[in-house]
């Protein structure tokens, strides 16, 4: 059985070190069009299936990392120093334990999220991807992107996809050591495709995705069907991307998200992230589509919707959905 340290030791074995005093990096958030839901190895975050995501352009995590002289890591999130018992600090400290060379080294991490933290907006994905990029830059390791993706995966599965802009495919792999489970960007650029964040409810989620996935895999009678569903949806999404067929892309992504939520609703006890506002927004998307608008949605481990549309329809859709924040997956800088 492999653990996280084995993987880190293997990937860093022949790395040069030319330490900088500070590194500042950015990683975009990503939203899966074909979801990752369920692990075959929870220590190494090895997924049951492949998944495919779209990045959020300038929405993500800025991270500045330095060596810290104090007795513990110093973690600042959006300008506030977090207490050591904060869940984010505990999770980050455990992750950083994998990289303390010499042992006992402490880090000062300053993260600024340009995407709302929690509420299912995938800030842990961009957060861990940014930490890995910052570790690489600060130590001068110059790791290949595949290795960075594997390391980010150890922090949070979806972080493996947050190292690039655009479409990213995470290969589940089949090995037990996790070395063949990494993400890579697709070559296709679809420059008029947009993804919008519809913030309906910003309260923190009750059940985290790690626990919700575990419960679904272990208790949901519908989970058996999930890998087959993913294979079908992933093939449809890959084809739609090649064909630039927006209807096919939106339909497959929307159906995949609904199928994922169905698996978790059938868990015992059930996991239900939807709030009344979520259902109301789903109905509004469907009715706008019935009126001829090319608009689809996807949803993750939270009550909010992400909308898929094209630039030509952006103004109309922004007018219909109050507070919608549009991201351009191919544009890293603020317009
Ligand atoms: C619904 O990557 O947050 O957003 O690997 O346990 O950290 P861990 O889970 P996480 O799960 C993301 C689930 C999802 C779907 C997706 O992003 O593919």
PDB file of N, CA and C and ligand atoms in Angstrom, residues 30-39 42 45-46 50-53 91 120-122 124-125 128 152-161 170 205 208-211 213 226 256 260-261 264 273 299-302 306, ligand 1:
ATOM      1  N   UNK A  30     -11.889  25.392 -11.185  1.00  0.00           N
ATOM      2  CA  UNK A  30     -12.442  24.645 -12.319  1.00  0.00           C
ATOM      3  C   UNK A  30     -13.793  24.066 -11.937  1.00  0.00           C
ATOM      4  N   UNK A  31     -14.633  23.905 -12.934  1.00  0.00           N
ATOM      5  CA  UNK A  31     -15.954  23.310 -12.735  1.00  0.00           C
ATOM      6  C   UNK A  31     -16.027  22.091 -13.644  1.00  0.00           C
ATOM      7  N   UNK A  32     -16.388  20.947 -13.065  1.00  0.00           N
ATOM      8  CA  UNK A  32     -16.441  19.738 -13.882  1.00  0.00           C
ATOM      9  C   UNK A  32     -17.700  19.730 -14.749  1.00  0.00           C
ATOM     10  N   UNK A  33     -17.513  19.402 -16.027  1.00  0.00           N
ATOM     11  CA  UNK A  33     -18.653  19.187 -16.931  1.00  0.00           C
ATOM     12  C   UNK A  33     -19.048  17.719 -16.857  1.00  0.00           C
ATOM     13  N   UNK A  34     -18.059  16.863 -16.598  1.00  0.00           N
ATOM     14  CA  UNK A  34     -18.305  15.449 -16.304  1.00  0.00           C
ATOM     15  C   UNK A  34     -17.651  15.215 -14.944  1.00  0.00           C
ATOM     16  N   UNK A  35     -18.444  14.864 -13.947  1.00  0.00           N
ATOM     17  CA  UNK A  35     -18.007  14.977 -12.548  1.00  0.00           C
ATOM     18  C   UNK A  35     -17.135  13.840 -12.049  1.00  0.00           C
ATOM     19  N   UNK A  36     -16.306  14.203 -11.088  1.00  0.00           N
ATOM     20  CA  UNK A  36     -15.570  13.242 -10.240  1.00  0.00           C
ATOM     21  C   UNK A  36     -16.437  13.028  -9.009  1.00  0.00           C
ATOM     22  N   UNK A  37     -16.934  11.829  -8.809  1.00  0.00           N
ATOM     23  CA  UNK A  37     -17.751  11.568  -7.621  1.00  0.00           C
ATOM     24  C   UNK A  37     -17.489  10.131  -7.169  1.00  0.00           C
ATOM     25  N   UNK A  38     -16.570   9.965  -6.248  1.00  0.00           N
ATOM     26  CA  UNK A  38     -16.274   8.636  -5.709  1.00  0.00           C
ATOM     27  C   UNK A  38     -14.809   8.284  -5.890  1.00  0.00           C
ATOM     28  N   UNK A  39     -14.232   7.699  -4.817  1.00  0.00           N
ATOM     29  CA  UNK A  39     -12.805   7.347  -4.842  1.00  0.00           C
ATOM     30  C   UNK A  39     -12.632   5.844  -4.779  1.00  0.00           C
ATOM     31  N   UNK A  42      -9.016   6.414  -0.916  1.00  0.00           N
ATOM     32  CA  UNK A  42      -9.244   7.722  -0.315  1.00  0.00           C
ATOM     33  C   UNK A  42      -7.970   8.320   0.273  1.00  0.00           C
ATOM     34  N   UNK A  45      -6.520   9.875  -2.991  1.00  0.00           N
ATOM     35  CA  UNK A  45      -7.508  10.553  -3.842  1.00  0.00           C
ATOM     36  C   UNK A  45      -7.505   9.995  -5.263  1.00  0.00           C
ATOM     37  N   UNK A  46      -7.624   8.682  -5.362  1.00  0.00           N
ATOM     38  CA  UNK A  46      -7.725   8.061  -6.686  1.00  0.00           C
ATOM     39  C   UNK A  46      -9.202   7.894  -7.016  1.00  0.00           C
ATOM     40  N   UNK A  50     -12.811   8.801 -14.754  1.00  0.00           N
ATOM     41  CA  UNK A  50     -12.242  10.021 -15.339  1.00  0.00           C
ATOM     42  C   UNK A  50     -13.201  11.182 -15.071  1.00  0.00           C
ATOM     43  N   UNK A  51     -12.732  12.401 -15.244  1.00  0.00           N
ATOM     44  CA  UNK A  51     -13.619  13.565 -15.202  1.00  0.00           C
ATOM     45  C   UNK A  51     -13.058  14.632 -16.139  1.00  0.00           C
ATOM     46  N   UNK A  52     -13.901  15.614 -16.469  1.00  0.00           N
ATOM     47  CA  UNK A  52     -13.468  16.642 -17.422  1.00  0.00           C
ATOM     48  C   UNK A  52     -14.012  17.992 -16.965  1.00  0.00           C
ATOM     49  N   UNK A  53     -13.140  18.991 -16.933  1.00  0.00           N
ATOM     50  CA  UNK A  53     -13.558  20.287 -16.381  1.00  0.00           C
ATOM     51  C   UNK A  53     -13.269  21.445 -17.318  1.00  0.00           C
ATOM     52  N   UNK A  91      -6.198  21.250   7.424  1.00  0.00           N
ATOM     53  CA  UNK A  91      -6.074  20.503   6.172  1.00  0.00           C
ATOM     54  C   UNK A  91      -4.789  20.883   5.430  1.00  0.00           C
ATOM     55  N   UNK A 120     -19.681  25.328  -2.375  1.00  0.00           N
ATOM     56  CA  UNK A 120     -19.594  24.544  -3.608  1.00  0.00           C
ATOM     57  C   UNK A 120     -18.897  25.261  -4.747  1.00  0.00           C
ATOM     58  N   UNK A 121     -18.124  26.293  -4.459  1.00  0.00           N
ATOM     59  CA  UNK A 121     -17.442  26.977  -5.548  1.00  0.00           C
ATOM     60  C   UNK A 121     -15.995  26.540  -5.730  1.00  0.00           C
ATOM     61  N   UNK A 122     -15.696  25.337  -5.299  1.00  0.00           N
ATOM     62  CA  UNK A 122     -14.439  24.691  -5.692  1.00  0.00           C
ATOM     63  C   UNK A 122     -13.190  25.483  -5.355  1.00  0.00           C
ATOM     64  N   UNK A 124     -11.231  24.830  -2.916  1.00  0.00           N
ATOM     65  CA  UNK A 124     -10.150  23.941  -2.473  1.00  0.00           C
ATOM     66  C   UNK A 124      -9.358  23.452  -3.681  1.00  0.00           C
ATOM     67  N   UNK A 125     -10.000  23.332  -4.833  1.00  0.00           N
ATOM     68  CA  UNK A 125      -9.285  22.896  -6.033  1.00  0.00           C
ATOM     69  C   UNK A 125      -8.217  23.915  -6.421  1.00  0.00           C
ATOM     70  N   UNK A 128      -5.399  24.253  -3.511  1.00  0.00           N
ATOM     71  CA  UNK A 128      -4.322  23.254  -3.455  1.00  0.00           C
ATOM     72  C   UNK A 128      -3.437  23.305  -4.709  1.00  0.00           C
ATOM     73  N   UNK A 152      -1.054  17.927  -6.594  1.00  0.00           N
ATOM     74  CA  UNK A 152      -2.272  18.689  -6.266  1.00  0.00           C
ATOM     75  C   UNK A 152      -3.404  17.726  -5.918  1.00  0.00           C
ATOM     76  N   UNK A 153      -3.470  16.612  -6.619  1.00  0.00           N
ATOM     77  CA  UNK A 153      -4.496  15.598  -6.364  1.00  0.00           C
ATOM     78  C   UNK A 153      -4.447  15.090  -4.925  1.00  0.00           C
ATOM     79  N   UNK A 154      -3.226  15.015  -4.358  1.00  0.00           N
ATOM     80  CA  UNK A 154      -3.097  14.535  -2.977  1.00  0.00           C
ATOM     81  C   UNK A 154      -3.750  15.500  -1.989  1.00  0.00           C
ATOM     82  N   UNK A 155      -3.832  16.790  -2.372  1.00  0.00           N
ATOM     83  CA  UNK A 155      -4.504  17.781  -1.511  1.00  0.00           C
ATOM     84  C   UNK A 155      -6.009  17.683  -1.638  1.00  0.00           C
ATOM     85  N   UNK A 156      -6.494  17.630  -2.870  1.00  0.00           N
ATOM     86  CA  UNK A 156      -7.928  17.508  -3.156  1.00  0.00           C
ATOM     87  C   UNK A 156      -8.036  17.000  -4.585  1.00  0.00           C
ATOM     88  N   UNK A 157      -8.895  16.003  -4.802  1.00  0.00           N
ATOM     89  CA  UNK A 157      -8.967  15.375  -6.118  1.00  0.00           C
ATOM     90  C   UNK A 157      -9.120  16.391  -7.243  1.00  0.00           C
ATOM     91  N   UNK A 158     -10.094  17.278  -7.107  1.00  0.00           N
ATOM     92  CA  UNK A 158     -10.369  18.213  -8.199  1.00  0.00           C
ATOM     93  C   UNK A 158      -9.233  19.211  -8.415  1.00  0.00           C
ATOM     94  N   UNK A 159      -8.309  19.345  -7.441  1.00  0.00           N
ATOM     95  CA  UNK A 159      -7.158  20.245  -7.609  1.00  0.00           C
ATOM     96  C   UNK A 159      -6.235  19.763  -8.730  1.00  0.00           C
ATOM     97  N   UNK A 160      -6.278  18.452  -9.026  1.00  0.00           N
ATOM     98  CA  UNK A 160      -5.424  17.926 -10.105  1.00  0.00           C
ATOM     99  C   UNK A 160      -5.764  18.600 -11.435  1.00  0.00           C
ATOM    100  N   UNK A 161      -7.004  19.144 -11.544  1.00  0.00           N
ATOM    101  CA  UNK A 161      -7.446  19.766 -12.808  1.00  0.00           C
ATOM    102  C   UNK A 161      -7.269  21.277 -12.809  1.00  0.00           C
ATOM    103  N   UNK A 170      -9.066  14.698 -16.425  1.00  0.00           N
ATOM    104  CA  UNK A 170      -8.350  13.945 -15.370  1.00  0.00           C
ATOM    105  C   UNK A 170      -8.548  12.463 -15.646  1.00  0.00           C
ATOM    106  N   UNK A 205     -21.416  24.882   3.283  1.00  0.00           N
ATOM    107  CA  UNK A 205     -22.127  23.619   3.098  1.00  0.00           C
ATOM    108  C   UNK A 205     -22.084  22.776   4.373  1.00  0.00           C
ATOM    109  N   UNK A 208     -19.214  18.086   3.662  1.00  0.00           N
ATOM    110  CA  UNK A 208     -18.155  18.326   2.679  1.00  0.00           C
ATOM    111  C   UNK A 208     -18.186  17.266   1.584  1.00  0.00           C
ATOM    112  N   UNK A 209     -17.559  17.574   0.441  1.00  0.00           N
ATOM    113  CA  UNK A 209     -17.633  16.631  -0.686  1.00  0.00           C
ATOM    114  C   UNK A 209     -16.915  15.314  -0.378  1.00  0.00           C
ATOM    115  N   UNK A 210     -15.835  15.365   0.402  1.00  0.00           N
ATOM    116  CA  UNK A 210     -15.100  14.122   0.710  1.00  0.00           C
ATOM    117  C   UNK A 210     -16.013  13.125   1.426  1.00  0.00           C
ATOM    118  N   UNK A 211     -16.719  13.626   2.453  1.00  0.00           N
ATOM    119  CA  UNK A 211     -17.615  12.762   3.228  1.00  0.00           C
ATOM    120  C   UNK A 211     -18.830  12.338   2.394  1.00  0.00           C
ATOM    121  N   UNK A 213     -19.058  11.979  -0.824  1.00  0.00           N
ATOM    122  CA  UNK A 213     -18.641  10.969  -1.810  1.00  0.00           C
ATOM    123  C   UNK A 213     -18.506   9.604  -1.151  1.00  0.00           C
ATOM    124  N   UNK A 226     -23.091   4.625 -11.901  1.00  0.00           N
ATOM    125  CA  UNK A 226     -22.353   5.878 -12.141  1.00  0.00           C
ATOM    126  C   UNK A 226     -21.177   5.725 -13.110  1.00  0.00           C
ATOM    127  N   UNK A 256     -25.225  14.967 -16.664  1.00  0.00           N
ATOM    128  CA  UNK A 256     -24.224  14.333 -15.801  1.00  0.00           C
ATOM    129  C   UNK A 256     -24.321  14.874 -14.365  1.00  0.00           C
ATOM    130  N   UNK A 260     -25.238  12.723 -10.996  1.00  0.00           N
ATOM    131  CA  UNK A 260     -24.394  12.698  -9.795  1.00  0.00           C
ATOM    132  C   UNK A 260     -25.232  12.990  -8.547  1.00  0.00           C
ATOM    133  N   UNK A 261     -26.094  14.024  -8.646  1.00  0.00           N
ATOM    134  CA  UNK A 261     -26.927  14.364  -7.480  1.00  0.00           C
ATOM    135  C   UNK A 261     -27.901  13.237  -7.159  1.00  0.00           C
ATOM    136  N   UNK A 264     -26.242  10.699  -4.958  1.00  0.00           N
ATOM    137  CA  UNK A 264     -26.070  11.063  -3.536  1.00  0.00           C
ATOM    138  C   UNK A 264     -27.392  11.155  -2.789  1.00  0.00           C
ATOM    139  N   UNK A 273     -27.805  18.686  -1.525  1.00  0.00           N
ATOM    140  CA  UNK A 273     -27.230  20.030  -1.462  1.00  0.00           C
ATOM    141  C   UNK A 273     -28.211  21.092  -1.935  1.00  0.00           C
ATOM    142  N   UNK A 299     -24.119  21.624 -11.451  1.00  0.00           N
ATOM    143  CA  UNK A 299     -24.111  21.891 -10.001  1.00  0.00           C
ATOM    144  C   UNK A 299     -23.112  20.966  -9.330  1.00  0.00           C
ATOM    145  N   UNK A 300     -22.485  21.468  -8.257  1.00  0.00           N
ATOM    146  CA  UNK A 300     -21.517  20.648  -7.520  1.00  0.00           C
ATOM    147  C   UNK A 300     -21.997  20.413  -6.088  1.00  0.00           C
ATOM    148  N   UNK A 301     -21.058  20.323  -5.165  1.00  0.00           N
ATOM    149  CA  UNK A 301     -21.442  19.989  -3.795  1.00  0.00           C
ATOM    150  C   UNK A 301     -21.891  21.235  -3.037  1.00  0.00           C
ATOM    151  N   UNK A 302     -22.946  21.844  -3.518  1.00  0.00           N
ATOM    152  CA  UNK A 302     -23.474  23.056  -2.907  1.00  0.00           C
ATOM    153  C   UNK A 302     -24.768  23.442  -3.589  1.00  0.00           C
ATOM    154  N   UNK A 306     -24.051  26.669 -11.795  1.00  0.00           N
ATOM    155  CA  UNK A 306     -23.121  27.248 -12.751  1.00  0.00           C
ATOM    156  C   UNK A 306     -23.812  27.149 -14.096  1.00  0.00           C
TER     157      UNK A 306
HETATM  158  C1  LIG B   1     -18.787  17.745  -6.965  1.00  0.00           C
HETATM  159  O1  LIG B   1     -12.182  17.447  -5.143  1.00  0.00           O
HETATM  160  O2  LIG B   1     -13.571  18.586  -3.377  1.00  0.00           O
HETATM  161  O3  LIG B   1     -16.966  19.245  -7.284  1.00  0.00           O
HETATM  162  O4  LIG B   1     -10.954  14.868  -3.463  1.00  0.00           O
HETATM  163  O5  LIG B   1     -12.290  14.722  -1.371  1.00  0.00           O
HETATM  164  O6  LIG B   1     -11.057  16.845  -1.914  1.00  0.00           O
HETATM  165  P1  LIG B   1     -11.777  15.618  -2.459  1.00  0.00           P
HETATM  166  O7  LIG B   1     -13.088  16.132  -3.200  1.00  0.00           O
HETATM  167  P2  LIG B   1     -13.280  17.362  -4.176  1.00  0.00           P
HETATM  168  O8  LIG B   1     -14.626  16.918  -4.908  1.00  0.00           O
HETATM  169  C2  LIG B   1     -15.154  17.614  -5.993  1.00  0.00           C
HETATM  170  C3  LIG B   1     -16.496  17.095  -6.304  1.00  0.00           C
HETATM  171  C4  LIG B   1     -17.302  17.882  -7.313  1.00  0.00           C
HETATM  172  C5  LIG B   1     -17.125  17.299  -8.716  1.00  0.00           C
HETATM  173  C6  LIG B   1     -15.859  17.650  -9.452  1.00  0.00           C
HETATM  174  O9  LIG B   1     -15.249  18.717  -9.208  1.00  0.00           O
HETATM  175  O10 LIG B   1     -15.493  16.867 -10.345  1.00  0.00           O
END
